[in-house]
Coordinates of C-alpha atoms and ligand atoms in Angstrom, one line a residue:
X1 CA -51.8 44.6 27.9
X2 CA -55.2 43.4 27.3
X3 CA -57.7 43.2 30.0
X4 CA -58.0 39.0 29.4
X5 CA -54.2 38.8 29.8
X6 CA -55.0 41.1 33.4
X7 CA -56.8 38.6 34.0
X8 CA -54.6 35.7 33.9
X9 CA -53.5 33.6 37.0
X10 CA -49.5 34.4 37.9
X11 CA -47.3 32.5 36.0
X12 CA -43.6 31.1 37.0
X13 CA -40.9 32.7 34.8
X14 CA -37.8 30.7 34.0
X15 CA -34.7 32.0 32.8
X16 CA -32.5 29.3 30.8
X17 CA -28.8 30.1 30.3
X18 CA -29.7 33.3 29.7
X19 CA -26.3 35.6 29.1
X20 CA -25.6 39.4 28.0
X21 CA -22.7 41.5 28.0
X22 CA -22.6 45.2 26.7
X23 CA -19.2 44.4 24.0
X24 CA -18.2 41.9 22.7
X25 CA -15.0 40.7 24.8
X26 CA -16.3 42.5 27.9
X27 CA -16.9 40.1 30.8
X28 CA -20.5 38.6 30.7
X29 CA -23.2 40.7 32.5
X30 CA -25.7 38.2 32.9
X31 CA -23.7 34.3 32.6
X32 CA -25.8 31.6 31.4
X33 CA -28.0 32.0 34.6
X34 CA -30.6 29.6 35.1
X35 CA -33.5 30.3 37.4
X36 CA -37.2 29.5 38.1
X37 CA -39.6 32.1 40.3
X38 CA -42.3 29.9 41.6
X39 CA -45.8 31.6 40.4
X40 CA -47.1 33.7 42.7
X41 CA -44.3 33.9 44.5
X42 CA -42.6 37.2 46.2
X43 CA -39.4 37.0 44.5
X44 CA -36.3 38.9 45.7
X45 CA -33.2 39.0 43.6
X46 CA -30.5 40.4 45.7
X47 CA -26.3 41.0 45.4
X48 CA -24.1 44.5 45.2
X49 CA -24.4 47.1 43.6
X50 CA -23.2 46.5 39.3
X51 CA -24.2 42.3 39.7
X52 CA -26.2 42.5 36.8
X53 CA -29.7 42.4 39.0
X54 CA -31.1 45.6 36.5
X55 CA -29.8 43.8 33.5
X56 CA -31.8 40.8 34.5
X57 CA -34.5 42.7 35.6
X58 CA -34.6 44.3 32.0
X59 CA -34.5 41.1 30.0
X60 CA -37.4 40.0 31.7
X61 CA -39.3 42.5 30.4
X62 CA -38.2 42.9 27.0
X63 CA -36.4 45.8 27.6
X64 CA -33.5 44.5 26.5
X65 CA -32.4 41.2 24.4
X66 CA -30.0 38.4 25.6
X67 CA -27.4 37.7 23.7
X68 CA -28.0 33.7 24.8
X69 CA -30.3 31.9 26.7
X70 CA -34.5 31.9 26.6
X71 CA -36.8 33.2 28.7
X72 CA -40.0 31.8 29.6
X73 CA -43.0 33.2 31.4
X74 CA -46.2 30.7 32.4
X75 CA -44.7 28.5 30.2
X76 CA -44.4 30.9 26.9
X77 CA -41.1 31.9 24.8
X78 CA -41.2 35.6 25.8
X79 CA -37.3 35.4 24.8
X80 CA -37.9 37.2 21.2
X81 CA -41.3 39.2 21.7
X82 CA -42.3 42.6 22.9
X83 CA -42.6 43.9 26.5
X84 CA -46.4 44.2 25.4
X85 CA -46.7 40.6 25.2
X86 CA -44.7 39.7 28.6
X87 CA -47.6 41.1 30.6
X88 CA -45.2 42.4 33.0
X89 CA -45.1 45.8 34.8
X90 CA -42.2 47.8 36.3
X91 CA -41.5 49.9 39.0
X92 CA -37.9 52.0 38.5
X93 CA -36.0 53.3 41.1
X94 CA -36.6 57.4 39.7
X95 CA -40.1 56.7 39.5
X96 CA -40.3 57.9 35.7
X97 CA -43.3 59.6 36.2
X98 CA -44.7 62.2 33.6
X99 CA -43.8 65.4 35.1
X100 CA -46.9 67.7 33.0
X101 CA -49.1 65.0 34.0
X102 CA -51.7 65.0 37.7
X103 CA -51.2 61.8 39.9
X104 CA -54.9 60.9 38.6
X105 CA -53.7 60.8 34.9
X106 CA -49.9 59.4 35.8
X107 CA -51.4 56.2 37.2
X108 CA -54.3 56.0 34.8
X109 CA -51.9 56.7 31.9
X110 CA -51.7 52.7 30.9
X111 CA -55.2 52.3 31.0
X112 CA -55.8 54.7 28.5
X113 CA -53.5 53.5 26.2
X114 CA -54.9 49.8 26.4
X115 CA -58.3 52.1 25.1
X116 CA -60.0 51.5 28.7
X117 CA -63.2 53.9 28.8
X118 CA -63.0 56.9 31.4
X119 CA -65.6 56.0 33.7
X120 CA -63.7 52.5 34.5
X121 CA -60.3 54.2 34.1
X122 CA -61.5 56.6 37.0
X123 CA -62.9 54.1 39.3
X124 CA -60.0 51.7 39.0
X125 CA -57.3 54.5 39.5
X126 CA -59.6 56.1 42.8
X127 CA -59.4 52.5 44.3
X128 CA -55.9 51.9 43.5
X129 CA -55.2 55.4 44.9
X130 CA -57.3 55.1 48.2
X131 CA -55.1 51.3 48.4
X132 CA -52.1 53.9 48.8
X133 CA -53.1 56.9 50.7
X134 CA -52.8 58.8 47.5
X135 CA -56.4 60.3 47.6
X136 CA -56.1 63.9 48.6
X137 CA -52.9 64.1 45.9
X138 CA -55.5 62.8 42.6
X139 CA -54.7 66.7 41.3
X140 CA -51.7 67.0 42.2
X141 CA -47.9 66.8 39.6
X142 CA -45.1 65.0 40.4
X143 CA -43.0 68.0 41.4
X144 CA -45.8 68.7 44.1
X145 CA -45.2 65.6 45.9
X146 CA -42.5 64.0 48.3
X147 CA -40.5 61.7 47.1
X148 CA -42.6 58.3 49.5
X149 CA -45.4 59.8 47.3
X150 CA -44.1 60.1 43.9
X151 CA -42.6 55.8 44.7
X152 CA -46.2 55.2 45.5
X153 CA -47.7 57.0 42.2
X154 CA -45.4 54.8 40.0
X155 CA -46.6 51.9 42.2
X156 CA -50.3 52.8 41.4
X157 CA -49.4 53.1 37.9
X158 CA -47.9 49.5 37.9
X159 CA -51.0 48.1 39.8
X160 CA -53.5 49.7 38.3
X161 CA -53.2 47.7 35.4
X162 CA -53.7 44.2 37.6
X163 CA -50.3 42.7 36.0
X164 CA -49.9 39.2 36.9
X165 CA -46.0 39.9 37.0
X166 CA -44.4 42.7 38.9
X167 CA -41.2 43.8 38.5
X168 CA -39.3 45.8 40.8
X169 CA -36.0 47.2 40.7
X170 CA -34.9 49.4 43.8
X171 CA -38.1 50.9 44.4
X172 CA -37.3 52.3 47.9
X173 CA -34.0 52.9 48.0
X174 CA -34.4 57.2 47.5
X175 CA -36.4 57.3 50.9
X176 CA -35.5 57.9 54.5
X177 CA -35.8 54.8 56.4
X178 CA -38.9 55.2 58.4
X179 CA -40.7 55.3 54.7
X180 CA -38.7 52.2 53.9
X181 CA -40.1 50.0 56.7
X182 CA -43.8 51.4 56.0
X183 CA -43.3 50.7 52.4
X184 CA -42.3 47.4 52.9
X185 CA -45.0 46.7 54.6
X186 CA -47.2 47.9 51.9
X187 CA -45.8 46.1 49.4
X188 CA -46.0 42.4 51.4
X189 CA -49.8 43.6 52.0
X190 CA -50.0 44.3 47.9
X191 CA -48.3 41.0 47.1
X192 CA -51.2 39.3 49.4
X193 CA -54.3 41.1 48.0
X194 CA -52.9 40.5 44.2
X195 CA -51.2 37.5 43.9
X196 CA -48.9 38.3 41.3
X197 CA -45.8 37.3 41.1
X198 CA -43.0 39.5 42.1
X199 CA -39.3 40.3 41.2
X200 CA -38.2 42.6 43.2
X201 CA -34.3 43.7 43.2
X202 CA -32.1 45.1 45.8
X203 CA -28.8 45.8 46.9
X204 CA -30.5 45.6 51.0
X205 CA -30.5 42.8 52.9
X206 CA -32.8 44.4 55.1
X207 CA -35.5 44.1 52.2
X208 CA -34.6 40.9 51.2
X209 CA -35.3 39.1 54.7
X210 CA -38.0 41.5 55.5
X211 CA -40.0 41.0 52.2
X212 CA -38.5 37.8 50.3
X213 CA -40.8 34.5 50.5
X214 CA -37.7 33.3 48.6
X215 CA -34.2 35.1 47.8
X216 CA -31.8 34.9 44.9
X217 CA -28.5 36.3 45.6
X218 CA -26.7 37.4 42.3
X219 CA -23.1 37.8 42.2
X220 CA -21.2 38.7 39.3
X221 CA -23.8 37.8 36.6
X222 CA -24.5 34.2 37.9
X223 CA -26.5 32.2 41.2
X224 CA -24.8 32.3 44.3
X225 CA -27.2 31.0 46.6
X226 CA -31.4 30.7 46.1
X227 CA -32.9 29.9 49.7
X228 CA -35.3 31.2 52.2
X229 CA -34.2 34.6 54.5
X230 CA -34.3 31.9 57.2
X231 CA -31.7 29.4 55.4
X232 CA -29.7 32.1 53.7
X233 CA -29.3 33.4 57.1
X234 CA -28.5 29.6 58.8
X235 CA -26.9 28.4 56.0
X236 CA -25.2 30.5 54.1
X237 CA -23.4 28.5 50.9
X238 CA -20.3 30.3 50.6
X239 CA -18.7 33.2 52.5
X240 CA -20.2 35.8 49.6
X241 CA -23.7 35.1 51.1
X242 CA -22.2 34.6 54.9
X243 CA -21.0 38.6 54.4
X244 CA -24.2 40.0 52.4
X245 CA -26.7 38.5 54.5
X246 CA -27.3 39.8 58.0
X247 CA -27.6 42.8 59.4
X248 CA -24.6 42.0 61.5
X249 CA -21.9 39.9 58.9
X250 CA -21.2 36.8 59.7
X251 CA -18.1 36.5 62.3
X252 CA -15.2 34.2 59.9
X253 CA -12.1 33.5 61.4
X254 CA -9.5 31.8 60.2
X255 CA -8.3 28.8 61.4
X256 CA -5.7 25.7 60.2
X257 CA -7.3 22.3 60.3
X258 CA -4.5 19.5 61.1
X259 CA -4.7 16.4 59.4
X260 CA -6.4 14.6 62.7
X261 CA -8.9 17.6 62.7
X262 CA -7.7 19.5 65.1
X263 CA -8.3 23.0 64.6
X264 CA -5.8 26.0 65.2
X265 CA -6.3 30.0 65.7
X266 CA -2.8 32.2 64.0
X267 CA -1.8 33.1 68.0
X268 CA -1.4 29.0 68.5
X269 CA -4.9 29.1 70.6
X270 CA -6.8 25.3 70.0
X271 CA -10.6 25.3 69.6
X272 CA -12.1 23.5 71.8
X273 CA -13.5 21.6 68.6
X274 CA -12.3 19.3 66.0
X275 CA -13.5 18.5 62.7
X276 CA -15.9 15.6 62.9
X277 CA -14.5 13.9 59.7
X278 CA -10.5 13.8 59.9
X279 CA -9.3 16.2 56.4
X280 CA -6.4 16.5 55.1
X281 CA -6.4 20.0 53.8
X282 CA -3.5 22.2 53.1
X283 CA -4.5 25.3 53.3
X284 CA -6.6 27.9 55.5
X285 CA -10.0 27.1 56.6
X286 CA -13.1 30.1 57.6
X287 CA -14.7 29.0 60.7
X288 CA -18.2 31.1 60.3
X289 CA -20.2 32.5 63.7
X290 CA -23.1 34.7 64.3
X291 CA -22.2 37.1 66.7
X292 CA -25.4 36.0 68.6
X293 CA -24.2 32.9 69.4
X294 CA -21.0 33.6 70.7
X295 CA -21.2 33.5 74.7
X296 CA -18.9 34.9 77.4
X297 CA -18.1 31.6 79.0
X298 CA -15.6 28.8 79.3
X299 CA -14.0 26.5 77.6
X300 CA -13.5 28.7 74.7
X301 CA -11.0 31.4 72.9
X302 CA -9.5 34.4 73.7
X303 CA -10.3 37.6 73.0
X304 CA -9.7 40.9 73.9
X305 CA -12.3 44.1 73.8
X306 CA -11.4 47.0 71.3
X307 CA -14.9 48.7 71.2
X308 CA -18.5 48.0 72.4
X309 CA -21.4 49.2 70.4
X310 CA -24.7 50.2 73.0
X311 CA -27.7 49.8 71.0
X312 CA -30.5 50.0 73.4
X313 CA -31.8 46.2 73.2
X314 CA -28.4 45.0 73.2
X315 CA -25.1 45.9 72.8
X316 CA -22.3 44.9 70.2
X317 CA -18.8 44.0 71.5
X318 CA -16.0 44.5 68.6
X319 CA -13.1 42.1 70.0
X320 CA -10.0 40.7 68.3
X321 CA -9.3 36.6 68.2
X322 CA -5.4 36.0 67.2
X323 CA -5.8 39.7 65.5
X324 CA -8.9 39.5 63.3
X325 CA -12.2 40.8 63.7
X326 CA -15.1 39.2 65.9
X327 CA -18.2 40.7 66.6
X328 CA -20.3 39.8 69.6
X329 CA -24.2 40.5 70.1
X330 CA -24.9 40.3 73.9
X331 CA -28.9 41.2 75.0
X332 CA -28.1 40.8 78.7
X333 CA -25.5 43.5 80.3
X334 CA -21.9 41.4 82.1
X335 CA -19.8 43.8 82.9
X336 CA -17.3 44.1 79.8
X337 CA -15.0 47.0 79.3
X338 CA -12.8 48.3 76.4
X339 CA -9.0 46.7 76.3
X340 CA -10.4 43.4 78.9
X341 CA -10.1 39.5 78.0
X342 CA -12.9 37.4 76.9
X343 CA -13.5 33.9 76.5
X344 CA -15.5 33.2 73.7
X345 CA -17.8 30.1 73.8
X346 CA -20.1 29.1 70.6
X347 CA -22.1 25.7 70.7
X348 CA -20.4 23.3 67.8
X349 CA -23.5 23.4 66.0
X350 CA -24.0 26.6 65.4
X351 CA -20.5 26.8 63.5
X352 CA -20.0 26.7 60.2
X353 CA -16.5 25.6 57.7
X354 CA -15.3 27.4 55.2
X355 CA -13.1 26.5 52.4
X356 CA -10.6 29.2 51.9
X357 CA -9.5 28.8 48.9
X358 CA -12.9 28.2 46.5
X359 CA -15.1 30.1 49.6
X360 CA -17.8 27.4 49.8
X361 CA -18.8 25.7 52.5
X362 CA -17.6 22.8 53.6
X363 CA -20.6 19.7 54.4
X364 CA -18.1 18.8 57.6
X365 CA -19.4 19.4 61.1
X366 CA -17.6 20.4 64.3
X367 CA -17.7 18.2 67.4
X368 CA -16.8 19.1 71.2
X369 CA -13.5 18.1 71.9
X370 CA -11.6 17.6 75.3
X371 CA -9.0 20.0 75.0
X372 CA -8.7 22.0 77.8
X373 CA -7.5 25.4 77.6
Ligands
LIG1 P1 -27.0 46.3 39.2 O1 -28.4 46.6 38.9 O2 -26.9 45.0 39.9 O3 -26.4 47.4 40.0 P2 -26.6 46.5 36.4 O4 -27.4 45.4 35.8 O5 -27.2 47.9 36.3 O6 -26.2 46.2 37.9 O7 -25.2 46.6 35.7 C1 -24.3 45.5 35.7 C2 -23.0 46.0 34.9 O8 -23.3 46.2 33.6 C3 -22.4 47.2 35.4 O9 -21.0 47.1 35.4 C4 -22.8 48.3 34.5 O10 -21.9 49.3 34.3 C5 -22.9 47.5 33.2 N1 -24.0 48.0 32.3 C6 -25.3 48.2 32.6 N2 -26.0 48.7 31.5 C7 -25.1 48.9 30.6 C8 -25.2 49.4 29.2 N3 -26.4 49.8 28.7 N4 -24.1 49.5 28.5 C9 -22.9 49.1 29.0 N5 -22.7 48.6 30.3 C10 -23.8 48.5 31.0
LIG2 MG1 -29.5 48.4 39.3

């Protein structure tokens, strides 16, 4: 990369049905994915483990070549030319750092090969490296280092170079999680000072509503759901994202809606809530709840305690509704004790419907109704 391309403001990148797979009748890797990241933007693309998130991650920087599809960054056909060209840098998840080489001439490695003269090569690699704490280590080699300091010597190498695009994939998913939450911290700080525009890719929800301005989740090689950590979390699409997202799942139970709307548990139980628009639907429904919003109170369902989970700012009751799993999150202490009846209470709007065949949810709402229990 050039200096004047360092310079450049952030561009958007655009993938356009952009498709790979590894043999040629294997299943599609990446399928026909289209997706914008807003310039500037902190970018986080996230699904389990073998989605394809790497893949994507590689094509983006010319590491590898889509089999279909284009892909456009700031407005250019990057599809067919070099990673040189894409003005990107990466950050793996091994760190790939020269082992023979010190941390001074690991992260001012690129700089030299773009022909920039020692005394700026210095300067810009002390500054990147007093950003990062790495200071005292300039002399160091990798194998002299932990591994939160080796992540942060690739990170300087990526940075040092001023890339309007960053591209992350996994960066912190070798360290112990006290590094995690100080490195995510970092790297929000990072995304502020430079502006680029960041992909970052993880399996961690944790990262993705901790770091994400906007999240892509990625299942199976296409889009499941592109929202905010707030509305992912709210409003989850489909009951993929509804299980990924949240430290705590999302509570689904399933339920039978009668024609009228009347909704009914396996053990017979009613909710104490119909489906606002009458639907005829045959099969199963998911009714979806955060366990935060489930209440100990009346009118409601009933459920009975198999474990309760003490941790410290509040506690998480495991309970059973007509044999399947709930979870509840209490922050105040009622007395509850394993093998004891509940009644569950959840405020109609806080529900969500779930289709149970196709998984997505339904638009529907829930209102009150008058059944008593
Ligand atoms: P993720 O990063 O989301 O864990 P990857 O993009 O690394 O997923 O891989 C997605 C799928 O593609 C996996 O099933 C993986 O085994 C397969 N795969 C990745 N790279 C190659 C490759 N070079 N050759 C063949 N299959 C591959
Ligand atoms: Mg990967």
């Amino acid at each position: 990369m050039t200096r004047s391309t360092c310079d450049n403001a952030a561009p958007n990148i655009r993938v356009s049905g952009l498709s790979r797979r590894y043999t040629k009748h294997g299943p599609a890797i990446i399928d026909a994915l289209d997706v914008e990241f807003p310039a500037g933007e902190f970018s986080v693309i996230l699904g389990p483990s073998g989605c394809g998130k790497s893949t994507l991650l590689r094509l983006v920087a010319g590491l590898d070549s889509p089999d279909a599809g284009s892909i456009h960054i700031g407005g250019v056909d990057v599809t067919r030319r070099p990673p040189s060209e894409r003005h990107c840098a990466m950050v793996f998840q091994n760190y790939a750092l020269y082992p023979h080489m010190t941390v001074e001439d690991n992260i001012g490695y690129g700089l030299k090969l773009a022909g920039v003269g020692r005394e700026e090569r210095s300067a810009r690699v002390q500054a990147i490296a007093s950003t990062l704490g790495l200071h005292a280590l300039l002399g160091r080699k990798p194998g002299q280092l932990s591994g939160g300091q080796r992540q942060r010597v690739a990170i300087g190498r990526a940075l040092v170079r001023k890339p309007p695009v960053l591209l992350f994939d996994e960066p912190l998913c070798n360290l112990d999680s006290g590094l995690r939450q100080e490195m995510r911290t970092e790297l929000r700080r990072i995304h502020q000072d430079t502006g680029a525009t960041v992909l970052y890719v993880t399996h961690d929800q944790t990262e993705a509503m901790t770091l994400a301005d906007r999240v892509v989740v990625l299942n199976k090689g296409r889009v499941e759901q592109i929202d905010t950590p707030h509305a992912l979390y709210k409003r989850p699409h489909s009951i993929v994202v509804a299980r990924f997202f949240g430290s705590t799942p999302m509570n689904l139970i399933e339920v039978m809606c009668s024609p009228e709307g009347v909704l009914t548990l396996g053990d017979g139980q009613v909710l104490p809530f119909k489906v606002q628009a009458a639907m005829a639907t045959s099969g199963p429904l998911f009714l979806g709840i955060r366990a935060e919003n489930l209440k100990v109170a009346s009118p409601g369902v009933s459920a009975t305690v198999h474990a309760i989970e003490e941790l410290g700012s509040h506690r998480v009751i495991h309970c059973r509704v007509a044999g399947q799993p709930v979870l509840v999150s209490q922050s105040d202490s009622q007395p509850c004790s394993v093998g004891s009846t509940l009644n569950l209470w959840f405020p109609a709007d806080e529900a969500l419907l779930f289709d149970g065949a196709s998984g997505q949810r339904i638009s529907s709402s829930l209102v009150q109704d008058n059944v008593s229990l």
